[in-house]
PDB file of C-alpha atoms and ligand atoms in Angstrom:
ATOM      1  CA  UNK P   1     103.394 -47.237 -54.403  1.00 57.00           C
ATOM      2  CA  UNK P   2     102.542 -47.152 -50.674  1.00 63.00           C
ATOM      3  CA  UNK P   3      99.018 -48.494 -50.154  1.00 64.00           C
ATOM      4  CA  UNK P   4      96.490 -46.403 -48.275  1.00 71.00           C
ATOM      5  CA  UNK P   5      94.372 -48.642 -46.043  1.00 73.00           C
ATOM      6  CA  UNK P   6      91.108 -47.615 -47.700  1.00 86.00           C
ATOM      7  CA  UNK P   7      92.126 -46.633 -51.239  1.00 88.00           C
ATOM      8  CA  UNK P   8      93.957 -49.060 -53.462  1.00 92.00           C
ATOM      9  CA  UNK P   9      95.291 -48.406 -56.936  1.00 93.00           C
ATOM     10  CA  UNK P  10      92.475 -50.607 -58.179  1.00 94.00           C
ATOM     11  CA  UNK P  11      89.729 -48.734 -56.328  1.00 94.00           C
ATOM     12  CA  UNK P  12      91.177 -45.362 -57.321  1.00 94.00           C
ATOM     13  CA  UNK P  13      91.297 -46.311 -60.992  1.00 96.00           C
ATOM     14  CA  UNK P  14      87.819 -47.797 -60.730  1.00 95.00           C
ATOM     15  CA  UNK P  15      86.654 -44.402 -59.401  1.00 95.00           C
ATOM     16  CA  UNK P  16      88.177 -42.630 -62.412  1.00 96.00           C
ATOM     17  CA  UNK P  17      86.596 -45.017 -64.895  1.00 96.00           C
ATOM     18  CA  UNK P  18      82.854 -45.198 -65.615  1.00 95.00           C
ATOM     19  CA  UNK P  19      82.455 -48.868 -64.703  1.00 95.00           C
ATOM     20  CA  UNK P  20      80.306 -47.891 -61.702  1.00 93.00           C
ATOM     21  CA  UNK P  21      77.482 -47.121 -64.165  1.00 90.00           C
ATOM     22  CA  UNK P  22      77.271 -50.826 -65.011  1.00 92.00           C
ATOM     23  CA  UNK P  23      76.920 -51.672 -61.314  1.00 91.00           C
ATOM     24  CA  UNK P  24      74.498 -49.073 -59.972  1.00 89.00           C
ATOM     25  CA  UNK P  25      70.879 -50.149 -59.972  1.00 87.00           C
ATOM     26  CA  UNK P  26      69.272 -46.928 -61.164  1.00 84.00           C
ATOM     27  CA  UNK P  27      65.830 -48.366 -60.365  1.00 86.00           C
ATOM     28  CA  UNK P  28      66.484 -48.000 -56.661  1.00 88.00           C
ATOM     29  CA  UNK P  29      67.953 -44.502 -56.490  1.00 93.00           C
ATOM     30  CA  UNK P  30      66.049 -42.079 -54.227  1.00 95.00           C
ATOM     31  CA  UNK P  31      64.721 -40.300 -57.337  1.00 95.00           C
ATOM     32  CA  UNK P  32      63.453 -43.543 -58.920  1.00 94.00           C
ATOM     33  CA  UNK P  33      61.760 -44.467 -55.678  1.00 93.00           C
ATOM     34  CA  UNK P  34      59.872 -41.180 -55.553  1.00 95.00           C
ATOM     35  CA  UNK P  35      61.838 -39.424 -52.800  1.00 96.00           C
ATOM     36  CA  UNK P  36      61.572 -35.632 -53.040  1.00 95.00           C
ATOM     37  CA  UNK P  37      64.714 -33.943 -54.379  1.00 95.00           C
ATOM     38  CA  UNK P  38      67.077 -32.412 -51.820  1.00 96.00           C
ATOM     39  CA  UNK P  39      66.875 -28.656 -51.434  1.00 96.00           C
ATOM     40  CA  UNK P  40      68.664 -26.634 -54.109  1.00 96.00           C
ATOM     41  CA  UNK P  41      70.332 -24.494 -51.465  1.00 97.00           C
ATOM     42  CA  UNK P  42      71.102 -25.028 -47.802  1.00 97.00           C
ATOM     43  CA  UNK P  43      68.372 -23.296 -45.778  1.00 96.00           C
ATOM     44  CA  UNK P  44      69.136 -20.007 -44.064  1.00 96.00           C
ATOM     45  CA  UNK P  45      68.787 -20.068 -40.257  1.00 92.00           C
ATOM     46  CA  UNK P  46      65.594 -18.269 -39.178  1.00 92.00           C
ATOM     47  CA  UNK P  47      66.158 -14.615 -38.326  1.00 93.00           C
ATOM     48  CA  UNK P  48      69.262 -14.304 -40.515  1.00 94.00           C
ATOM     49  CA  UNK P  49      69.823 -11.015 -42.308  1.00 95.00           C
ATOM     50  CA  UNK P  50      70.469 -11.408 -46.017  1.00 97.00           C
ATOM     51  CA  UNK P  51      73.017  -9.111 -47.626  1.00 98.00           C
ATOM     52  CA  UNK P  52      71.878  -8.458 -51.196  1.00 98.00           C
ATOM     53  CA  UNK P  53      74.609  -8.437 -53.833  1.00 98.00           C
ATOM     54  CA  UNK P  54      74.696  -5.976 -56.732  1.00 97.00           C
ATOM     55  CA  UNK P  55      72.820  -7.198 -59.797  1.00 95.00           C
ATOM     56  CA  UNK P  56      74.604  -7.850 -63.060  1.00 94.00           C
ATOM     57  CA  UNK P  57      73.088  -4.720 -64.628  1.00 94.00           C
ATOM     58  CA  UNK P  58      74.776  -2.489 -62.028  1.00 95.00           C
ATOM     59  CA  UNK P  59      78.305  -3.919 -62.127  1.00 96.00           C
ATOM     60  CA  UNK P  60      81.069  -1.571 -63.234  1.00 92.00           C
ATOM     61  CA  UNK P  61      83.213  -4.311 -64.691  1.00 94.00           C
ATOM     62  CA  UNK P  62      85.000  -3.620 -67.950  1.00 93.00           C
ATOM     63  CA  UNK P  63      84.411  -6.134 -70.764  1.00 92.00           C
ATOM     64  CA  UNK P  64      87.107  -8.785 -70.908  1.00 94.00           C
ATOM     65  CA  UNK P  65      88.236 -10.657 -73.977  1.00 95.00           C
ATOM     66  CA  UNK P  66      87.736 -14.390 -73.397  1.00 96.00           C
ATOM     67  CA  UNK P  67      90.787 -15.358 -75.447  1.00 97.00           C
ATOM     68  CA  UNK P  68      92.896 -12.988 -73.316  1.00 96.00           C
ATOM     69  CA  UNK P  69      91.463 -14.384 -70.073  1.00 97.00           C
ATOM     70  CA  UNK P  70      92.171 -17.982 -71.101  1.00 97.00           C
ATOM     71  CA  UNK P  71      95.655 -17.150 -72.387  1.00 97.00           C
ATOM     72  CA  UNK P  72      96.613 -15.305 -69.173  1.00 95.00           C
ATOM     73  CA  UNK P  73      94.985 -17.573 -66.620  1.00 97.00           C
ATOM     74  CA  UNK P  74      97.477 -18.902 -64.145  1.00 97.00           C
ATOM     75  CA  UNK P  75      97.589 -19.870 -60.494  1.00 98.00           C
ATOM     76  CA  UNK P  76      98.430 -16.727 -58.547  1.00 98.00           C
ATOM     77  CA  UNK P  77      99.736 -16.907 -55.005  1.00 98.00           C
ATOM     78  CA  UNK P  78     100.716 -13.272 -54.342  1.00 97.00           C
ATOM     79  CA  UNK P  79      97.947 -10.839 -53.517  1.00 98.00           C
ATOM     80  CA  UNK P  80      98.031  -7.062 -53.030  1.00 97.00           C
ATOM     81  CA  UNK P  81      96.390  -5.256 -50.106  1.00 97.00           C
ATOM     82  CA  UNK P  82      93.839  -3.668 -52.459  1.00 98.00           C
ATOM     83  CA  UNK P  83      90.327  -4.729 -51.481  1.00 98.00           C
ATOM     84  CA  UNK P  84      87.829  -6.233 -53.894  1.00 98.00           C
ATOM     85  CA  UNK P  85      84.779  -4.101 -54.634  1.00 98.00           C
ATOM     86  CA  UNK P  86      81.423  -5.636 -53.779  1.00 98.00           C
ATOM     87  CA  UNK P  87      80.374  -5.786 -57.433  1.00 97.00           C
ATOM     88  CA  UNK P  88      83.613  -7.611 -58.246  1.00 98.00           C
ATOM     89  CA  UNK P  89      82.818 -10.192 -55.572  1.00 98.00           C
ATOM     90  CA  UNK P  90      79.249 -10.466 -56.902  1.00 98.00           C
ATOM     91  CA  UNK P  91      80.680 -11.094 -60.373  1.00 98.00           C
ATOM     92  CA  UNK P  92      83.022 -13.844 -59.109  1.00 98.00           C
ATOM     93  CA  UNK P  93      80.172 -15.554 -57.257  1.00 98.00           C
ATOM     94  CA  UNK P  94      77.883 -15.330 -60.266  1.00 98.00           C
ATOM     95  CA  UNK P  95      80.597 -16.658 -62.594  1.00 98.00           C
ATOM     96  CA  UNK P  96      81.310 -19.655 -60.374  1.00 98.00           C
ATOM     97  CA  UNK P  97      77.849 -20.579 -59.041  1.00 98.00           C
ATOM     98  CA  UNK P  98      75.298 -18.018 -60.235  1.00 98.00           C
ATOM     99  CA  UNK P  99      71.807 -19.010 -61.352  1.00 98.00           C
ATOM    100  CA  UNK P 100      71.083 -18.247 -65.000  1.00 96.00           C
ATOM    101  CA  UNK P 101      67.654 -19.842 -65.343  1.00 95.00           C
ATOM    102  CA  UNK P 102      65.026 -21.508 -63.153  1.00 92.00           C
ATOM    103  CA  UNK P 103      63.880 -24.704 -64.838  1.00 90.00           C
ATOM    104  CA  UNK P 104      61.292 -25.625 -62.207  1.00 88.00           C
ATOM    105  CA  UNK P 105      61.162 -25.494 -58.386  1.00 84.00           C
ATOM    106  CA  UNK P 106      63.515 -28.474 -58.082  1.00 87.00           C
ATOM    107  CA  UNK P 107      66.195 -27.451 -60.587  1.00 93.00           C
ATOM    108  CA  UNK P 108      68.033 -24.336 -61.700  1.00 97.00           C
ATOM    109  CA  UNK P 109      70.592 -23.872 -64.434  1.00 98.00           C
ATOM    110  CA  UNK P 110      73.754 -22.091 -63.407  1.00 98.00           C
ATOM    111  CA  UNK P 111      76.769 -20.499 -65.067  1.00 98.00           C
ATOM    112  CA  UNK P 112      78.621 -23.817 -64.763  1.00 98.00           C
ATOM    113  CA  UNK P 113      77.525 -27.295 -65.840  1.00 98.00           C
ATOM    114  CA  UNK P 114      76.706 -30.023 -63.330  1.00 98.00           C
ATOM    115  CA  UNK P 115      75.980 -33.716 -63.895  1.00 97.00           C
ATOM    116  CA  UNK P 116      72.218 -34.210 -63.909  1.00 96.00           C
ATOM    117  CA  UNK P 117      71.846 -30.509 -63.043  1.00 97.00           C
ATOM    118  CA  UNK P 118      72.294 -31.468 -59.405  1.00 97.00           C
ATOM    119  CA  UNK P 119      74.706 -28.646 -58.392  1.00 98.00           C
ATOM    120  CA  UNK P 120      75.912 -30.228 -55.142  1.00 98.00           C
ATOM    121  CA  UNK P 121      78.076 -27.349 -53.828  1.00 98.00           C
ATOM    122  CA  UNK P 122      77.662 -24.550 -51.329  1.00 98.00           C
ATOM    123  CA  UNK P 123      80.016 -21.562 -51.551  1.00 99.00           C
ATOM    124  CA  UNK P 124      81.412 -20.055 -48.349  1.00 98.00           C
ATOM    125  CA  UNK P 125      83.604 -16.982 -48.306  1.00 98.00           C
ATOM    126  CA  UNK P 126      86.315 -16.157 -45.804  1.00 98.00           C
ATOM    127  CA  UNK P 127      86.211 -12.398 -46.315  1.00 98.00           C
ATOM    128  CA  UNK P 128      89.188 -10.268 -45.305  1.00 98.00           C
ATOM    129  CA  UNK P 129      89.263  -7.304 -47.725  1.00 98.00           C
ATOM    130  CA  UNK P 130      85.999  -6.683 -49.565  1.00 98.00           C
ATOM    131  CA  UNK P 131      84.632  -3.127 -49.570  1.00 98.00           C
ATOM    132  CA  UNK P 132      81.363  -2.999 -47.644  1.00 97.00           C
ATOM    133  CA  UNK P 133      81.715  -6.364 -45.901  1.00 98.00           C
ATOM    134  CA  UNK P 134      82.862  -6.872 -42.315  1.00 97.00           C
ATOM    135  CA  UNK P 135      85.556  -9.585 -42.263  1.00 97.00           C
ATOM    136  CA  UNK P 136      84.168 -13.020 -41.430  1.00 98.00           C
ATOM    137  CA  UNK P 137      82.657 -16.143 -42.933  1.00 98.00           C
ATOM    138  CA  UNK P 138      79.725 -15.755 -45.303  1.00 98.00           C
ATOM    139  CA  UNK P 139      77.668 -18.140 -47.439  1.00 98.00           C
ATOM    140  CA  UNK P 140      76.469 -17.338 -50.942  1.00 98.00           C
ATOM    141  CA  UNK P 141      72.776 -17.830 -51.657  1.00 98.00           C
ATOM    142  CA  UNK P 142      72.604 -18.331 -55.439  1.00 98.00           C
ATOM    143  CA  UNK P 143      68.790 -18.343 -55.499  1.00 97.00           C
ATOM    144  CA  UNK P 144      68.634 -14.830 -53.986  1.00 97.00           C
ATOM    145  CA  UNK P 145      72.075 -13.667 -55.247  1.00 98.00           C
ATOM    146  CA  UNK P 146      72.780 -12.618 -51.675  1.00 98.00           C
ATOM    147  CA  UNK P 147      75.095 -13.425 -48.795  1.00 98.00           C
ATOM    148  CA  UNK P 148      74.388 -14.556 -45.275  1.00 98.00           C
ATOM    149  CA  UNK P 149      76.965 -14.132 -42.530  1.00 97.00           C
ATOM    150  CA  UNK P 150      77.685 -17.399 -40.755  1.00 97.00           C
ATOM    151  CA  UNK P 151      80.714 -16.751 -38.545  1.00 93.00           C
ATOM    152  CA  UNK P 152      83.224 -14.274 -37.191  1.00 93.00           C
ATOM    153  CA  UNK P 153      86.321 -16.289 -36.336  1.00 91.00           C
ATOM    154  CA  UNK P 154      89.291 -14.579 -34.742  1.00 92.00           C
ATOM    155  CA  UNK P 155      92.582 -14.638 -36.557  1.00 95.00           C
ATOM    156  CA  UNK P 156      91.258 -15.562 -39.979  1.00 97.00           C
ATOM    157  CA  UNK P 157      94.662 -15.396 -41.751  1.00 97.00           C
ATOM    158  CA  UNK P 158      96.203 -17.939 -39.372  1.00 98.00           C
ATOM    159  CA  UNK P 159      93.162 -20.202 -39.458  1.00 98.00           C
ATOM    160  CA  UNK P 160      93.010 -20.200 -43.254  1.00 98.00           C
ATOM    161  CA  UNK P 161      96.671 -20.974 -43.567  1.00 98.00           C
ATOM    162  CA  UNK P 162      96.524 -23.725 -40.917  1.00 98.00           C
ATOM    163  CA  UNK P 163      93.450 -25.212 -42.590  1.00 98.00           C
ATOM    164  CA  UNK P 164      95.517 -25.497 -45.793  1.00 98.00           C
ATOM    165  CA  UNK P 165      98.545 -27.234 -44.259  1.00 98.00           C
ATOM    166  CA  UNK P 166     100.386 -23.970 -43.681  1.00 98.00           C
ATOM    167  CA  UNK P 167     100.012 -22.595 -47.213  1.00 98.00           C
ATOM    168  CA  UNK P 168     100.552 -18.989 -46.150  1.00 98.00           C
ATOM    169  CA  UNK P 169      99.233 -17.345 -49.297  1.00 98.00           C
ATOM    170  CA  UNK P 170      95.716 -18.574 -48.499  1.00 98.00           C
ATOM    171  CA  UNK P 171      95.707 -16.444 -45.343  1.00 98.00           C
ATOM    172  CA  UNK P 172      96.815 -13.409 -47.351  1.00 98.00           C
ATOM    173  CA  UNK P 173      93.804 -13.496 -49.700  1.00 98.00           C
ATOM    174  CA  UNK P 174      91.235 -10.722 -49.900  1.00 98.00           C
ATOM    175  CA  UNK P 175      88.612 -13.464 -49.900  1.00 98.00           C
ATOM    176  CA  UNK P 176      88.893 -17.228 -49.973  1.00 98.00           C
ATOM    177  CA  UNK P 177      86.188 -19.249 -51.698  1.00 99.00           C
ATOM    178  CA  UNK P 178      85.505 -22.467 -49.783  1.00 99.00           C
ATOM    179  CA  UNK P 179      83.309 -24.967 -51.600  1.00 99.00           C
ATOM    180  CA  UNK P 180      81.565 -27.630 -49.591  1.00 99.00           C
ATOM    181  CA  UNK P 181      79.672 -30.532 -51.088  1.00 98.00           C
ATOM    182  CA  UNK P 182      76.271 -31.880 -50.084  1.00 98.00           C
ATOM    183  CA  UNK P 183      76.574 -35.320 -51.736  1.00 98.00           C
ATOM    184  CA  UNK P 184      72.883 -36.181 -51.207  1.00 98.00           C
ATOM    185  CA  UNK P 185      71.920 -33.753 -53.966  1.00 98.00           C
ATOM    186  CA  UNK P 186      73.707 -35.854 -56.562  1.00 98.00           C
ATOM    187  CA  UNK P 187      73.115 -39.204 -54.829  1.00 97.00           C
ATOM    188  CA  UNK P 188      69.374 -38.569 -55.163  1.00 97.00           C
ATOM    189  CA  UNK P 189      69.777 -39.200 -58.904  1.00 96.00           C
ATOM    190  CA  UNK P 190      72.987 -41.217 -59.296  1.00 96.00           C
ATOM    191  CA  UNK P 191      73.457 -43.091 -55.992  1.00 96.00           C
ATOM    192  CA  UNK P 192      76.992 -44.546 -55.891  1.00 95.00           C
ATOM    193  CA  UNK P 193      77.547 -43.199 -59.396  1.00 95.00           C
ATOM    194  CA  UNK P 194      77.744 -39.688 -57.919  1.00 97.00           C
ATOM    195  CA  UNK P 195      81.270 -39.345 -56.673  1.00 97.00           C
ATOM    196  CA  UNK P 196      83.288 -39.063 -59.860  1.00 97.00           C
ATOM    197  CA  UNK P 197      80.856 -36.594 -61.406  1.00 98.00           C
ATOM    198  CA  UNK P 198      80.874 -34.464 -58.240  1.00 98.00           C
ATOM    199  CA  UNK P 199      84.653 -34.189 -58.516  1.00 98.00           C
ATOM    200  CA  UNK P 200      84.350 -33.248 -62.195  1.00 98.00           C
ATOM    201  CA  UNK P 201      81.696 -30.638 -61.339  1.00 98.00           C
ATOM    202  CA  UNK P 202      84.079 -28.954 -58.891  1.00 98.00           C
ATOM    203  CA  UNK P 203      86.652 -28.379 -61.616  1.00 98.00           C
ATOM    204  CA  UNK P 204      84.220 -26.353 -63.715  1.00 98.00           C
ATOM    205  CA  UNK P 205      83.374 -24.110 -60.787  1.00 98.00           C
ATOM    206  CA  UNK P 206      86.987 -23.282 -60.049  1.00 98.00           C
ATOM    207  CA  UNK P 207      87.980 -22.751 -63.683  1.00 98.00           C
ATOM    208  CA  UNK P 208      85.196 -20.196 -64.092  1.00 98.00           C
ATOM    209  CA  UNK P 209      86.534 -18.448 -60.990  1.00 98.00           C
ATOM    210  CA  UNK P 210      90.039 -18.386 -62.500  1.00 98.00           C
ATOM    211  CA  UNK P 211      88.744 -16.800 -65.719  1.00 98.00           C
ATOM    212  CA  UNK P 212      86.509 -14.302 -63.944  1.00 98.00           C
ATOM    213  CA  UNK P 213      89.459 -13.237 -61.755  1.00 98.00           C
ATOM    214  CA  UNK P 214      91.463 -12.442 -64.888  1.00 97.00           C
ATOM    215  CA  UNK P 215      88.694 -10.066 -65.956  1.00 96.00           C
ATOM    216  CA  UNK P 216      89.004  -7.902 -62.826  1.00 97.00           C
ATOM    217  CA  UNK P 217      92.760  -7.799 -62.282  1.00 97.00           C
ATOM    218  CA  UNK P 218      92.560 -10.437 -59.588  1.00 98.00           C
ATOM    219  CA  UNK P 219      94.040 -13.873 -59.301  1.00 98.00           C
ATOM    220  CA  UNK P 220      93.315 -17.173 -57.630  1.00 98.00           C
ATOM    221  CA  UNK P 221      94.886 -20.559 -57.022  1.00 98.00           C
ATOM    222  CA  UNK P 222      92.986 -23.836 -56.702  1.00 98.00           C
ATOM    223  CA  UNK P 223      93.721 -25.477 -53.348  1.00 98.00           C
ATOM    224  CA  UNK P 224      92.909 -29.114 -52.737  1.00 98.00           C
ATOM    225  CA  UNK P 225      95.518 -29.679 -50.010  1.00 98.00           C
ATOM    226  CA  UNK P 226      93.607 -28.853 -46.848  1.00 98.00           C
ATOM    227  CA  UNK P 227      92.849 -30.282 -43.442  1.00 98.00           C
ATOM    228  CA  UNK P 228      89.333 -31.625 -43.550  1.00 98.00           C
ATOM    229  CA  UNK P 229      88.363 -31.045 -39.927  1.00 98.00           C
ATOM    230  CA  UNK P 230      89.713 -27.482 -39.847  1.00 98.00           C
ATOM    231  CA  UNK P 231      87.932 -26.455 -43.040  1.00 98.00           C
ATOM    232  CA  UNK P 232      84.665 -28.039 -41.898  1.00 98.00           C
ATOM    233  CA  UNK P 233      84.933 -26.276 -38.542  1.00 98.00           C
ATOM    234  CA  UNK P 234      85.675 -22.915 -40.188  1.00 98.00           C
ATOM    235  CA  UNK P 235      82.467 -22.974 -42.251  1.00 98.00           C
ATOM    236  CA  UNK P 236      80.291 -24.923 -39.815  1.00 97.00           C
ATOM    237  CA  UNK P 237      79.861 -28.026 -41.999  1.00 98.00           C
ATOM    238  CA  UNK P 238      78.968 -31.235 -40.149  1.00 98.00           C
ATOM    239  CA  UNK P 239      81.598 -33.304 -41.972  1.00 98.00           C
ATOM    240  CA  UNK P 240      79.087 -36.014 -42.963  1.00 98.00           C
ATOM    241  CA  UNK P 241      76.172 -34.583 -44.940  1.00 98.00           C
ATOM    242  CA  UNK P 242      78.224 -31.542 -45.911  1.00 98.00           C
ATOM    243  CA  UNK P 243      81.975 -31.185 -45.985  1.00 98.00           C
ATOM    244  CA  UNK P 244      84.686 -29.012 -47.510  1.00 98.00           C
ATOM    245  CA  UNK P 245      85.986 -30.103 -50.900  1.00 98.00           C
ATOM    246  CA  UNK P 246      87.959 -27.327 -52.573  1.00 98.00           C
ATOM    247  CA  UNK P 247      89.264 -23.827 -51.836  1.00 99.00           C
ATOM    248  CA  UNK P 248      90.382 -20.850 -53.882  1.00 99.00           C
ATOM    249  CA  UNK P 249      92.022 -17.793 -52.298  1.00 98.00           C
ATOM    250  CA  UNK P 250      91.426 -14.640 -54.350  1.00 98.00           C
ATOM    251  CA  UNK P 251      93.085 -11.238 -54.317  1.00 98.00           C
ATOM    252  CA  UNK P 252      94.066  -8.386 -56.558  1.00 98.00           C
ATOM    253  CA  UNK P 253      97.292  -9.151 -58.369  1.00 96.00           C
ATOM    254  CA  UNK P 254     100.482  -7.470 -57.248  1.00 88.00           C
ATOM    255  CA  UNK P 255     101.496  -4.877 -59.845  1.00 77.00           C
ATOM    256  CA  UNK P 256     104.700  -5.763 -61.662  1.00 67.00           C
ATOM    257  CA  UNK P 257     107.246  -2.913 -61.000  1.00 59.00           C
TER     258      UNK P 257
HETATM  259  C1  FMN G   1      92.737 -29.885 -58.178  1.00 65.43           C
HETATM  260  C2  FMN G   1      93.864 -28.916 -57.947  1.00 65.43           C
HETATM  261  C3  FMN G   1      94.430 -28.809 -56.701  1.00 65.43           C
HETATM  262  C4  FMN G   1      95.448 -27.892 -56.453  1.00 65.43           C
HETATM  263  N1  FMN G   1      95.902 -27.723 -55.172  1.00 65.43           N
HETATM  264  C5  FMN G   1      96.868 -26.794 -54.944  1.00 65.43           C
HETATM  265  C6  FMN G   1      97.319 -26.553 -53.617  1.00 65.43           C
HETATM  266  O1  FMN G   1      96.836 -27.123 -52.639  1.00 65.43           O
HETATM  267  N2  FMN G   1      98.270 -25.606 -53.441  1.00 65.43           N
HETATM  268  C7  FMN G   1      98.814 -24.901 -54.491  1.00 65.43           C
HETATM  269  O2  FMN G   1      99.672 -24.055 -54.269  1.00 65.43           O
HETATM  270  N3  FMN G   1      98.389 -25.110 -55.759  1.00 65.43           N
HETATM  271  C8  FMN G   1      97.429 -26.023 -56.010  1.00 65.43           C
HETATM  272  N4  FMN G   1      96.962 -26.199 -57.287  1.00 65.43           N
HETATM  273  C9  FMN G   1      97.489 -25.361 -58.396  1.00 65.43           C
HETATM  274  C10 FMN G   1      98.435 -26.155 -59.302  1.00 65.43           C
HETATM  275  O3  FMN G   1      99.670 -26.307 -58.639  1.00 65.43           O
HETATM  276  C11 FMN G   1      98.594 -25.394 -60.636  1.00 65.43           C
HETATM  277  O4  FMN G   1      97.359 -25.389 -61.322  1.00 65.43           O
HETATM  278  C12 FMN G   1      99.648 -26.031 -61.505  1.00 65.43           C
HETATM  279  O5  FMN G   1     100.936 -25.912 -60.954  1.00 65.43           O
HETATM  280  C13 FMN G   1      99.676 -25.415 -62.907  1.00 65.43           C
HETATM  281  O6  FMN G   1      99.886 -24.015 -62.830  1.00 65.43           O
HETATM  282  P1  FMN G   1      98.842 -22.990 -63.485  1.00 65.43           P
HETATM  283  O7  FMN G   1      97.512 -23.177 -62.819  1.00 65.43           O
HETATM  284  O8  FMN G   1      99.443 -21.644 -63.236  1.00 65.43           O
HETATM  285  O9  FMN G   1      98.749 -23.318 -64.944  1.00 65.43           O
HETATM  286  C14 FMN G   1      95.949 -27.109 -57.540  1.00 65.43           C
HETATM  287  C15 FMN G   1      95.372 -27.214 -58.805  1.00 65.43           C
HETATM  288  C16 FMN G   1      94.324 -28.093 -59.000  1.00 65.43           C
HETATM  289  C17 FMN G   1      93.673 -28.145 -60.368  1.00 65.43           C
END
């Protein structure tokens, strides 16, 4: 196997194992040393207008059998031109990152699990076809169940595709979920023991999105092949304290003739 200069087979397998737990001194993590926990959600720039999302009680989403959703889940790379309704988008956001209970000011429980309840992700949306939303880049605010608009890039289809190494189907999505990570949220508790559990956390988020898509006649495809700098630029992440980690283009499925 060709060696990457910074990742060896040994270091990669070490990452996958849990041997780091025997090496981290948990007495000197930021949490153990009394540092305040990082914010649960990236702050909203002053003066921003929040776009409230429909509450769960108002969604017109038909009940979906879980067994059916699991049995039919697959990676879908062909999307129709049909837009997503705003309550459908609200449902997908809730299913993948929604808050289900406030534990205390420093921790909330969500619809997905997260190691140490640290929830290190932010969700950005590259919106192209969602009823009621002007195309552009938005960020989900789980604490308010709202969106904030963060950018209006030109030529979103081309930029999305280029940011994913030319995977054209990403640019054809109605909306692409772009998850960034803020590692400090998990490092506060687990220090160097954070990185494997952050990667595991991301899988839960995307699988819930897959299942929720099945419930609304939509489809998605996990995308981990992306160009770091282009994704970070698209969402305005600094690439150090916050950077892109995973994407999932979503659209209504093309009807089978
Ligand atoms: C972590 C991860 C990364 C992936 N990255 C890509 C990708 O960049 N492009 C793509 O077309 N599919 C990607 N996939 C989708 C897989 O190819 C797909 O899950 C696999 O072929 C099995 O098909 P299924 O999901 O329909 O069962 C990814 C899946 C996972 C879980």
